[in-house]
Amino acid sequence: MLEVAAGAAEERHLSNIIFRHGYAEKLPFEDASFEVVINRYSAHHWYDVGQALREVNRVLKPGGALIMMDIMLPGHSVRDIWLQTVEALRDTSHVRNYSSGEWLAMANKALLVTNTIYCWSFTHG
């Protein structure tokens, strides 16, 4: 995946991008390295979300922002179990989806200040 992304950046002559392989729970960057950290549909693959969020907090500059997009549990126990099961069967690297309340609790525990949360519900049909 990194090779594909690097190739796409090269095709577009984007020379200010560095691609690194690493783990969310142990980011290979110095403290206060980034103004913005963006995560798009990978958090449900993390083994230790709390540690990953602490790492995000560590690499963010003061006043920096975390932008996250991921699948969230619907908040109904039967649907939650169903979604977890479907995701695990569909993708063996899937670890867990979380509810909005669980995300808030984990962000607060990682000392990330939550200013704005947007939740979108997508329906099919």
JSON list of N, CA and C in Angstrom, two decimals, residues 35-83:
[
{"chain": "A", "resi": 35, "resn": "GLU", "atom": "N", "xyz": [1.17, 19.36, 13.02]},
{"chain": "A", "resi": 35, "resn": "GLU", "atom": "CA", "xyz": [0.05, 20.24, 13.33]},
{"chain": "A", "resi": 35, "resn": "GLU", "atom": "C", "xyz": [-1.27, 19.50, 13.19]},
{"chain": "A", "resi": 36, "resn": "VAL", "atom": "N", "xyz": [-1.30, 18.52, 12.30]},
{"chain": "A", "resi": 36, "resn": "VAL", "atom": "CA", "xyz": [-2.53, 17.74, 12.05]},
{"chain": "A", "resi": 36, "resn": "VAL", "atom": "C", "xyz": [-2.15, 16.28, 11.88]},
{"chain": "A", "resi": 37, "resn": "VAL", "atom": "N", "xyz": [-2.93, 15.41, 12.50]},
{"chain": "A", "resi": 37, "resn": "VAL", "atom": "CA", "xyz": [-2.83, 13.97, 12.27]},
{"chain": "A", "resi": 37, "resn": "VAL", "atom": "C", "xyz": [-4.17, 13.54, 11.70]},
{"chain": "A", "resi": 38, "resn": "ILE", "atom": "N", "xyz": [-4.15, 12.84, 10.59]},
{"chain": "A", "resi": 38, "resn": "ILE", "atom": "CA", "xyz": [-5.38, 12.39, 9.94]},
{"chain": "A", "resi": 38, "resn": "ILE", "atom": "C", "xyz": [-5.39, 10.87, 9.91]},
{"chain": "A", "resi": 39, "resn": "ASN", "atom": "N", "xyz": [-6.47, 10.30, 10.37]},
{"chain": "A", "resi": 39, "resn": "ASN", "atom": "CA", "xyz": [-6.65, 8.85, 10.32]},
{"chain": "A", "resi": 39, "resn": "ASN", "atom": "C", "xyz": [-7.94, 8.57, 9.56]},
{"chain": "A", "resi": 40, "resn": "ARG", "atom": "N", "xyz": [-7.83, 7.75, 8.55]},
{"chain": "A", "resi": 40, "resn": "ARG", "atom": "CA", "xyz": [-9.01, 7.43, 7.75]},
{"chain": "A", "resi": 40, "resn": "ARG", "atom": "C", "xyz": [-9.16, 5.92, 7.65]},
{"chain": "A", "resi": 41, "resn": "TYR", "atom": "N", "xyz": [-10.16, 5.41, 8.34]},
{"chain": "A", "resi": 41, "resn": "TYR", "atom": "CA", "xyz": [-10.55, 4.00, 8.28]},
{"chain": "A", "resi": 41, "resn": "TYR", "atom": "C", "xyz": [-9.41, 3.03, 8.59]},
{"chain": "A", "resi": 42, "resn": "SER", "atom": "N", "xyz": [-8.65, 3.32, 9.63]},
{"chain": "A", "resi": 42, "resn": "SER", "atom": "CA", "xyz": [-7.66, 2.33, 10.06]},
{"chain": "A", "resi": 42, "resn": "SER", "atom": "C", "xyz": [-7.78, 2.00, 11.54]},
{"chain": "A", "resi": 43, "resn": "ALA", "atom": "N", "xyz": [-8.44, 2.84, 12.32]},
{"chain": "A", "resi": 43, "resn": "ALA", "atom": "CA", "xyz": [-8.47, 2.65, 13.77]},
{"chain": "A", "resi": 43, "resn": "ALA", "atom": "C", "xyz": [-9.10, 1.32, 14.18]},
{"chain": "A", "resi": 44, "resn": "HIS", "atom": "N", "xyz": [-10.01, 0.80, 13.40]},
{"chain": "A", "resi": 44, "resn": "HIS", "atom": "CA", "xyz": [-10.62, -0.48, 13.76]},
{"chain": "A", "resi": 44, "resn": "HIS", "atom": "C", "xyz": [-9.66, -1.65, 13.56]},
{"chain": "A", "resi": 45, "resn": "HIS", "atom": "N", "xyz": [-8.45, -1.37, 13.08]},
{"chain": "A", "resi": 45, "resn": "HIS", "atom": "CA", "xyz": [-7.40, -2.39, 12.95]},
{"chain": "A", "resi": 45, "resn": "HIS", "atom": "C", "xyz": [-6.36, -2.28, 14.08]},
{"chain": "A", "resi": 46, "resn": "TRP", "atom": "N", "xyz": [-6.45, -1.24, 14.91]},
{"chain": "A", "resi": 46, "resn": "TRP", "atom": "CA", "xyz": [-5.47, -1.03, 15.97]},
{"chain": "A", "resi": 46, "resn": "TRP", "atom": "C", "xyz": [-5.72, -1.99, 17.12]},
{"chain": "A", "resi": 47, "resn": "TYR", "atom": "N", "xyz": [-4.65, -2.55, 17.66]},
{"chain": "A", "resi": 47, "resn": "TYR", "atom": "CA", "xyz": [-4.78, -3.48, 18.79]},
{"chain": "A", "resi": 47, "resn": "TYR", "atom": "C", "xyz": [-4.96, -2.75, 20.12]},
{"chain": "A", "resi": 48, "resn": "ASP", "atom": "N", "xyz": [-4.34, -1.59, 20.27]},
{"chain": "A", "resi": 48, "resn": "ASP", "atom": "CA", "xyz": [-4.44, -0.83, 21.52]},
{"chain": "A", "resi": 48, "resn": "ASP", "atom": "C", "xyz": [-4.77, 0.62, 21.18]},
{"chain": "A", "resi": 49, "resn": "VAL", "atom": "N", "xyz": [-6.06, 0.89, 21.08]},
{"chain": "A", "resi": 49, "resn": "VAL", "atom": "CA", "xyz": [-6.51, 2.22, 20.65]},
{"chain": "A", "resi": 49, "resn": "VAL", "atom": "C", "xyz": [-6.08, 3.30, 21.64]},
{"chain": "A", "resi": 50, "resn": "GLY", "atom": "N", "xyz": [-6.16, 2.99, 22.92]},
{"chain": "A", "resi": 50, "resn": "GLY", "atom": "CA", "xyz": [-5.74, 3.97, 23.93]},
{"chain": "A", "resi": 50, "resn": "GLY", "atom": "C", "xyz": [-4.29, 4.38, 23.75]},
{"chain": "A", "resi": 51, "resn": "GLN", "atom": "N", "xyz": [-3.42, 3.41, 23.55]},
{"chain": "A", "resi": 51, "resn": "GLN", "atom": "CA", "xyz": [-2.00, 3.71, 23.32]},
{"chain": "A", "resi": 51, "resn": "GLN", "atom": "C", "xyz": [-1.81, 4.48, 22.02]},
{"chain": "A", "resi": 52, "resn": "ALA", "atom": "N", "xyz": [-2.53, 4.11, 20.99]},
{"chain": "A", "resi": 52, "resn": "ALA", "atom": "CA", "xyz": [-2.43, 4.83, 19.72]},
{"chain": "A", "resi": 52, "resn": "ALA", "atom": "C", "xyz": [-2.85, 6.29, 19.88]},
{"chain": "A", "resi": 53, "resn": "LEU", "atom": "N", "xyz": [-3.91, 6.54, 20.62]},
{"chain": "A", "resi": 53, "resn": "LEU", "atom": "CA", "xyz": [-4.35, 7.92, 20.85]},
{"chain": "A", "resi": 53, "resn": "LEU", "atom": "C", "xyz": [-3.33, 8.69, 21.69]},
{"chain": "A", "resi": 54, "resn": "ARG", "atom": "N", "xyz": [-2.70, 8.03, 22.65]},
{"chain": "A", "resi": 54, "resn": "ARG", "atom": "CA", "xyz": [-1.64, 8.69, 23.42]},
{"chain": "A", "resi": 54, "resn": "ARG", "atom": "C", "xyz": [-0.46, 9.05, 22.50]},
{"chain": "A", "resi": 55, "resn": "GLU", "atom": "N", "xyz": [-0.16, 8.17, 21.55]},
{"chain": "A", "resi": 55, "resn": "GLU", "atom": "CA", "xyz": [0.89, 8.45, 20.58]},
{"chain": "A", "resi": 55, "resn": "GLU", "atom": "C", "xyz": [0.52, 9.64, 19.69]},
{"chain": "A", "resi": 56, "resn": "VAL", "atom": "N", "xyz": [-0.73, 9.70, 19.27]},
{"chain": "A", "resi": 56, "resn": "VAL", "atom": "CA", "xyz": [-1.18, 10.86, 18.49]},
{"chain": "A", "resi": 56, "resn": "VAL", "atom": "C", "xyz": [-0.99, 12.13, 19.30]},
{"chain": "A", "resi": 57, "resn": "ASN", "atom": "N", "xyz": [-1.40, 12.10, 20.56]},
{"chain": "A", "resi": 57, "resn": "ASN", "atom": "CA", "xyz": [-1.24, 13.26, 21.43]},
{"chain": "A", "resi": 57, "resn": "ASN", "atom": "C", "xyz": [0.24, 13.64, 21.55]},
{"chain": "A", "resi": 58, "resn": "ARG", "atom": "N", "xyz": [1.11, 12.66, 21.62]},
{"chain": "A", "resi": 58, "resn": "ARG", "atom": "CA", "xyz": [2.55, 12.91, 21.75]},
{"chain": "A", "resi": 58, "resn": "ARG", "atom": "C", "xyz": [3.11, 13.60, 20.50]},
{"chain": "A", "resi": 59, "resn": "VAL", "atom": "N", "xyz": [2.71, 13.16, 19.31]},
{"chain": "A", "resi": 59, "resn": "VAL", "atom": "CA", "xyz": [3.30, 13.70, 18.08]},
{"chain": "A", "resi": 59, "resn": "VAL", "atom": "C", "xyz": [2.62, 14.99, 17.61]},
{"chain": "A", "resi": 60, "resn": "LEU", "atom": "N", "xyz": [1.47, 15.32, 18.18]},
{"chain": "A", "resi": 60, "resn": "LEU", "atom": "CA", "xyz": [0.81, 16.58, 17.82]},
{"chain": "A", "resi": 60, "resn": "LEU", "atom": "C", "xyz": [1.51, 17.76, 18.49]},
{"chain": "A", "resi": 61, "resn": "LYS", "atom": "N", "xyz": [1.64, 18.84, 17.74]},
{"chain": "A", "resi": 61, "resn": "LYS", "atom": "CA", "xyz": [2.12, 20.09, 18.32]},
{"chain": "A", "resi": 61, "resn": "LYS", "atom": "C", "xyz": [1.03, 20.66, 19.21]},
{"chain": "A", "resi": 62, "resn": "PRO", "atom": "N", "xyz": [1.38, 21.49, 20.19]},
{"chain": "A", "resi": 62, "resn": "PRO", "atom": "CA", "xyz": [0.34, 22.13, 21.00]},
{"chain": "A", "resi": 62, "resn": "PRO", "atom": "C", "xyz": [-0.66, 22.87, 20.11]},
{"chain": "A", "resi": 63, "resn": "GLY", "atom": "N", "xyz": [-1.93, 22.64, 20.35]},
{"chain": "A", "resi": 63, "resn": "GLY", "atom": "CA", "xyz": [-2.97, 23.25, 19.53]},
{"chain": "A", "resi": 63, "resn": "GLY", "atom": "C", "xyz": [-3.24, 22.50, 18.24]},
{"chain": "A", "resi": 64, "resn": "GLY", "atom": "N", "xyz": [-2.55, 21.38, 18.03]},
{"chain": "A", "resi": 64, "resn": "GLY", "atom": "CA", "xyz": [-2.73, 20.58, 16.82]},
{"chain": "A", "resi": 64, "resn": "GLY", "atom": "C", "xyz": [-4.08, 19.88, 16.80]},
{"chain": "A", "resi": 65, "resn": "ALA", "atom": "N", "xyz": [-4.39, 19.28, 15.67]},
{"chain": "A", "resi": 65, "resn": "ALA", "atom": "CA", "xyz": [-5.71, 18.65, 15.50]},
{"chain": "A", "resi": 65, "resn": "ALA", "atom": "C", "xyz": [-5.58, 17.21, 15.03]},
{"chain": "A", "resi": 66, "resn": "LEU", "atom": "N", "xyz": [-6.45, 16.38, 15.55]},
{"chain": "A", "resi": 66, "resn": "LEU", "atom": "CA", "xyz": [-6.61, 15.00, 15.08]},
{"chain": "A", "resi": 66, "resn": "LEU", "atom": "C", "xyz": [-7.91, 14.94, 14.31]},
{"chain": "A", "resi": 67, "resn": "ILE", "atom": "N", "xyz": [-7.85, 14.47, 13.08]},
{"chain": "A", "resi": 67, "resn": "ILE", "atom": "CA", "xyz": [-9.04, 14.27, 12.27]},
{"chain": "A", "resi": 67, "resn": "ILE", "atom": "C", "xyz": [-9.17, 12.78, 12.04]},
{"chain": "A", "resi": 68, "resn": "MET", "atom": "N", "xyz": [-10.28, 12.21, 12.52]},
{"chain": "A", "resi": 68, "resn": "MET", "atom": "CA", "xyz": [-10.49, 10.77, 12.43]},
{"chain": "A", "resi": 68, "resn": "MET", "atom": "C", "xyz": [-11.76, 10.46, 11.68]},
{"chain": "A", "resi": 69, "resn": "MET", "atom": "N", "xyz": [-11.70, 9.42, 10.88]},
{"chain": "A", "resi": 69, "resn": "MET", "atom": "CA", "xyz": [-12.87, 8.89, 10.21]},
{"chain": "A", "resi": 69, "resn": "MET", "atom": "C", "xyz": [-12.79, 7.38, 10.32]},
{"chain": "A", "resi": 70, "resn": "ASP", "atom": "N", "xyz": [-13.83, 6.77, 10.86]},
{"chain": "A", "resi": 70, "resn": "ASP", "atom": "CA", "xyz": [-13.84, 5.32, 10.99]},
{"chain": "A", "resi": 70, "resn": "ASP", "atom": "C", "xyz": [-15.28, 4.85, 11.14]},
{"chain": "A", "resi": 71, "resn": "ILE", "atom": "N", "xyz": [-15.45, 3.55, 11.06]},
{"chain": "A", "resi": 71, "resn": "ILE", "atom": "CA", "xyz": [-16.76, 2.94, 11.24]},
{"chain": "A", "resi": 71, "resn": "ILE", "atom": "C", "xyz": [-17.07, 2.93, 12.73]},
{"chain": "A", "resi": 72, "resn": "MET", "atom": "N", "xyz": [-18.30, 3.30, 13.08]},
{"chain": "A", "resi": 72, "resn": "MET", "atom": "CA", "xyz": [-18.70, 3.29, 14.48]},
{"chain": "A", "resi": 72, "resn": "MET", "atom": "C", "xyz": [-19.83, 2.32, 14.70]},
{"chain": "A", "resi": 73, "resn": "LEU", "atom": "N", "xyz": [-19.86, 1.79, 15.90]},
{"chain": "A", "resi": 73, "resn": "LEU", "atom": "CA", "xyz": [-20.95, 0.88, 16.25]},
{"chain": "A", "resi": 73, "resn": "LEU", "atom": "C", "xyz": [-22.27, 1.63, 16.27]},
{"chain": "A", "resi": 74, "resn": "PRO", "atom": "N", "xyz": [-23.35, 0.97, 15.87]},
{"chain": "A", "resi": 74, "resn": "PRO", "atom": "CA", "xyz": [-24.65, 1.64, 15.82]},
{"chain": "A", "resi": 74, "resn": "PRO", "atom": "C", "xyz": [-25.26, 1.93, 17.18]},
{"chain": "A", "resi": 75, "resn": "GLY", "atom": "N", "xyz": [-24.76, 1.33, 18.26]},
{"chain": "A", "resi": 75, "resn": "GLY", "atom": "CA", "xyz": [-25.27, 1.64, 19.58]},
{"chain": "A", "resi": 75, "resn": "GLY", "atom": "C", "xyz": [-26.41, 0.75, 20.05]},
{"chain": "A", "resi": 76, "resn": "HIS", "atom": "N", "xyz": [-26.67, -0.30, 19.36]},
{"chain": "A", "resi": 76, "resn": "HIS", "atom": "CA", "xyz": [-27.68, -1.27, 19.76]},
{"chain": "A", "resi": 76, "resn": "HIS", "atom": "C", "xyz": [-26.96, -2.61, 19.86]},
{"chain": "A", "resi": 77, "resn": "SER", "atom": "N", "xyz": [-27.06, -3.28, 21.00]},
{"chain": "A", "resi": 77, "resn": "SER", "atom": "CA", "xyz": [-26.21, -4.45, 21.27]},
{"chain": "A", "resi": 77, "resn": "SER", "atom": "C", "xyz": [-26.29, -5.53, 20.19]},
{"chain": "A", "resi": 78, "resn": "VAL", "atom": "N", "xyz": [-27.48, -5.83, 19.70]},
{"chain": "A", "resi": 78, "resn": "VAL", "atom": "CA", "xyz": [-27.60, -6.88, 18.68]},
{"chain": "A", "resi": 78, "resn": "VAL", "atom": "C", "xyz": [-26.94, -6.44, 17.38]},
{"chain": "A", "resi": 79, "resn": "ARG", "atom": "N", "xyz": [-27.17, -5.20, 16.98]},
{"chain": "A", "resi": 79, "resn": "ARG", "atom": "CA", "xyz": [-26.54, -4.68, 15.76]},
{"chain": "A", "resi": 79, "resn": "ARG", "atom": "C", "xyz": [-25.03, -4.56, 15.93]},
{"chain": "A", "resi": 80, "resn": "ASP", "atom": "N", "xyz": [-24.59, -4.20, 17.14]},
{"chain": "A", "resi": 80, "resn": "ASP", "atom": "CA", "xyz": [-23.16, -4.11, 17.41]},
{"chain": "A", "resi": 80, "resn": "ASP", "atom": "C", "xyz": [-22.49, -5.47, 17.21]},
{"chain": "A", "resi": 81, "resn": "ILE", "atom": "N", "xyz": [-23.07, -6.50, 17.79]},
{"chain": "A", "resi": 81, "resn": "ILE", "atom": "CA", "xyz": [-22.52, -7.86, 17.66]},
{"chain": "A", "resi": 81, "resn": "ILE", "atom": "C", "xyz": [-22.52, -8.29, 16.20]},
{"chain": "A", "resi": 82, "resn": "TRP", "atom": "N", "xyz": [-23.62, -8.01, 15.51]},
{"chain": "A", "resi": 82, "resn": "TRP", "atom": "CA", "xyz": [-23.72, -8.38, 14.10]},
{"chain": "A", "resi": 82, "resn": "TRP", "atom": "C", "xyz": [-22.63, -7.69, 13.28]},
{"chain": "A", "resi": 83, "resn": "LEU", "atom": "N", "xyz": [-22.46, -6.37, 13.49]},
{"chain": "A", "resi": 83, "resn": "LEU", "atom": "CA", "xyz": [-21.46, -5.62, 12.72]},
{"chain": "A", "resi": 83, "resn": "LEU", "atom": "C", "xyz": [-20.05, -6.12, 13.02]}
]
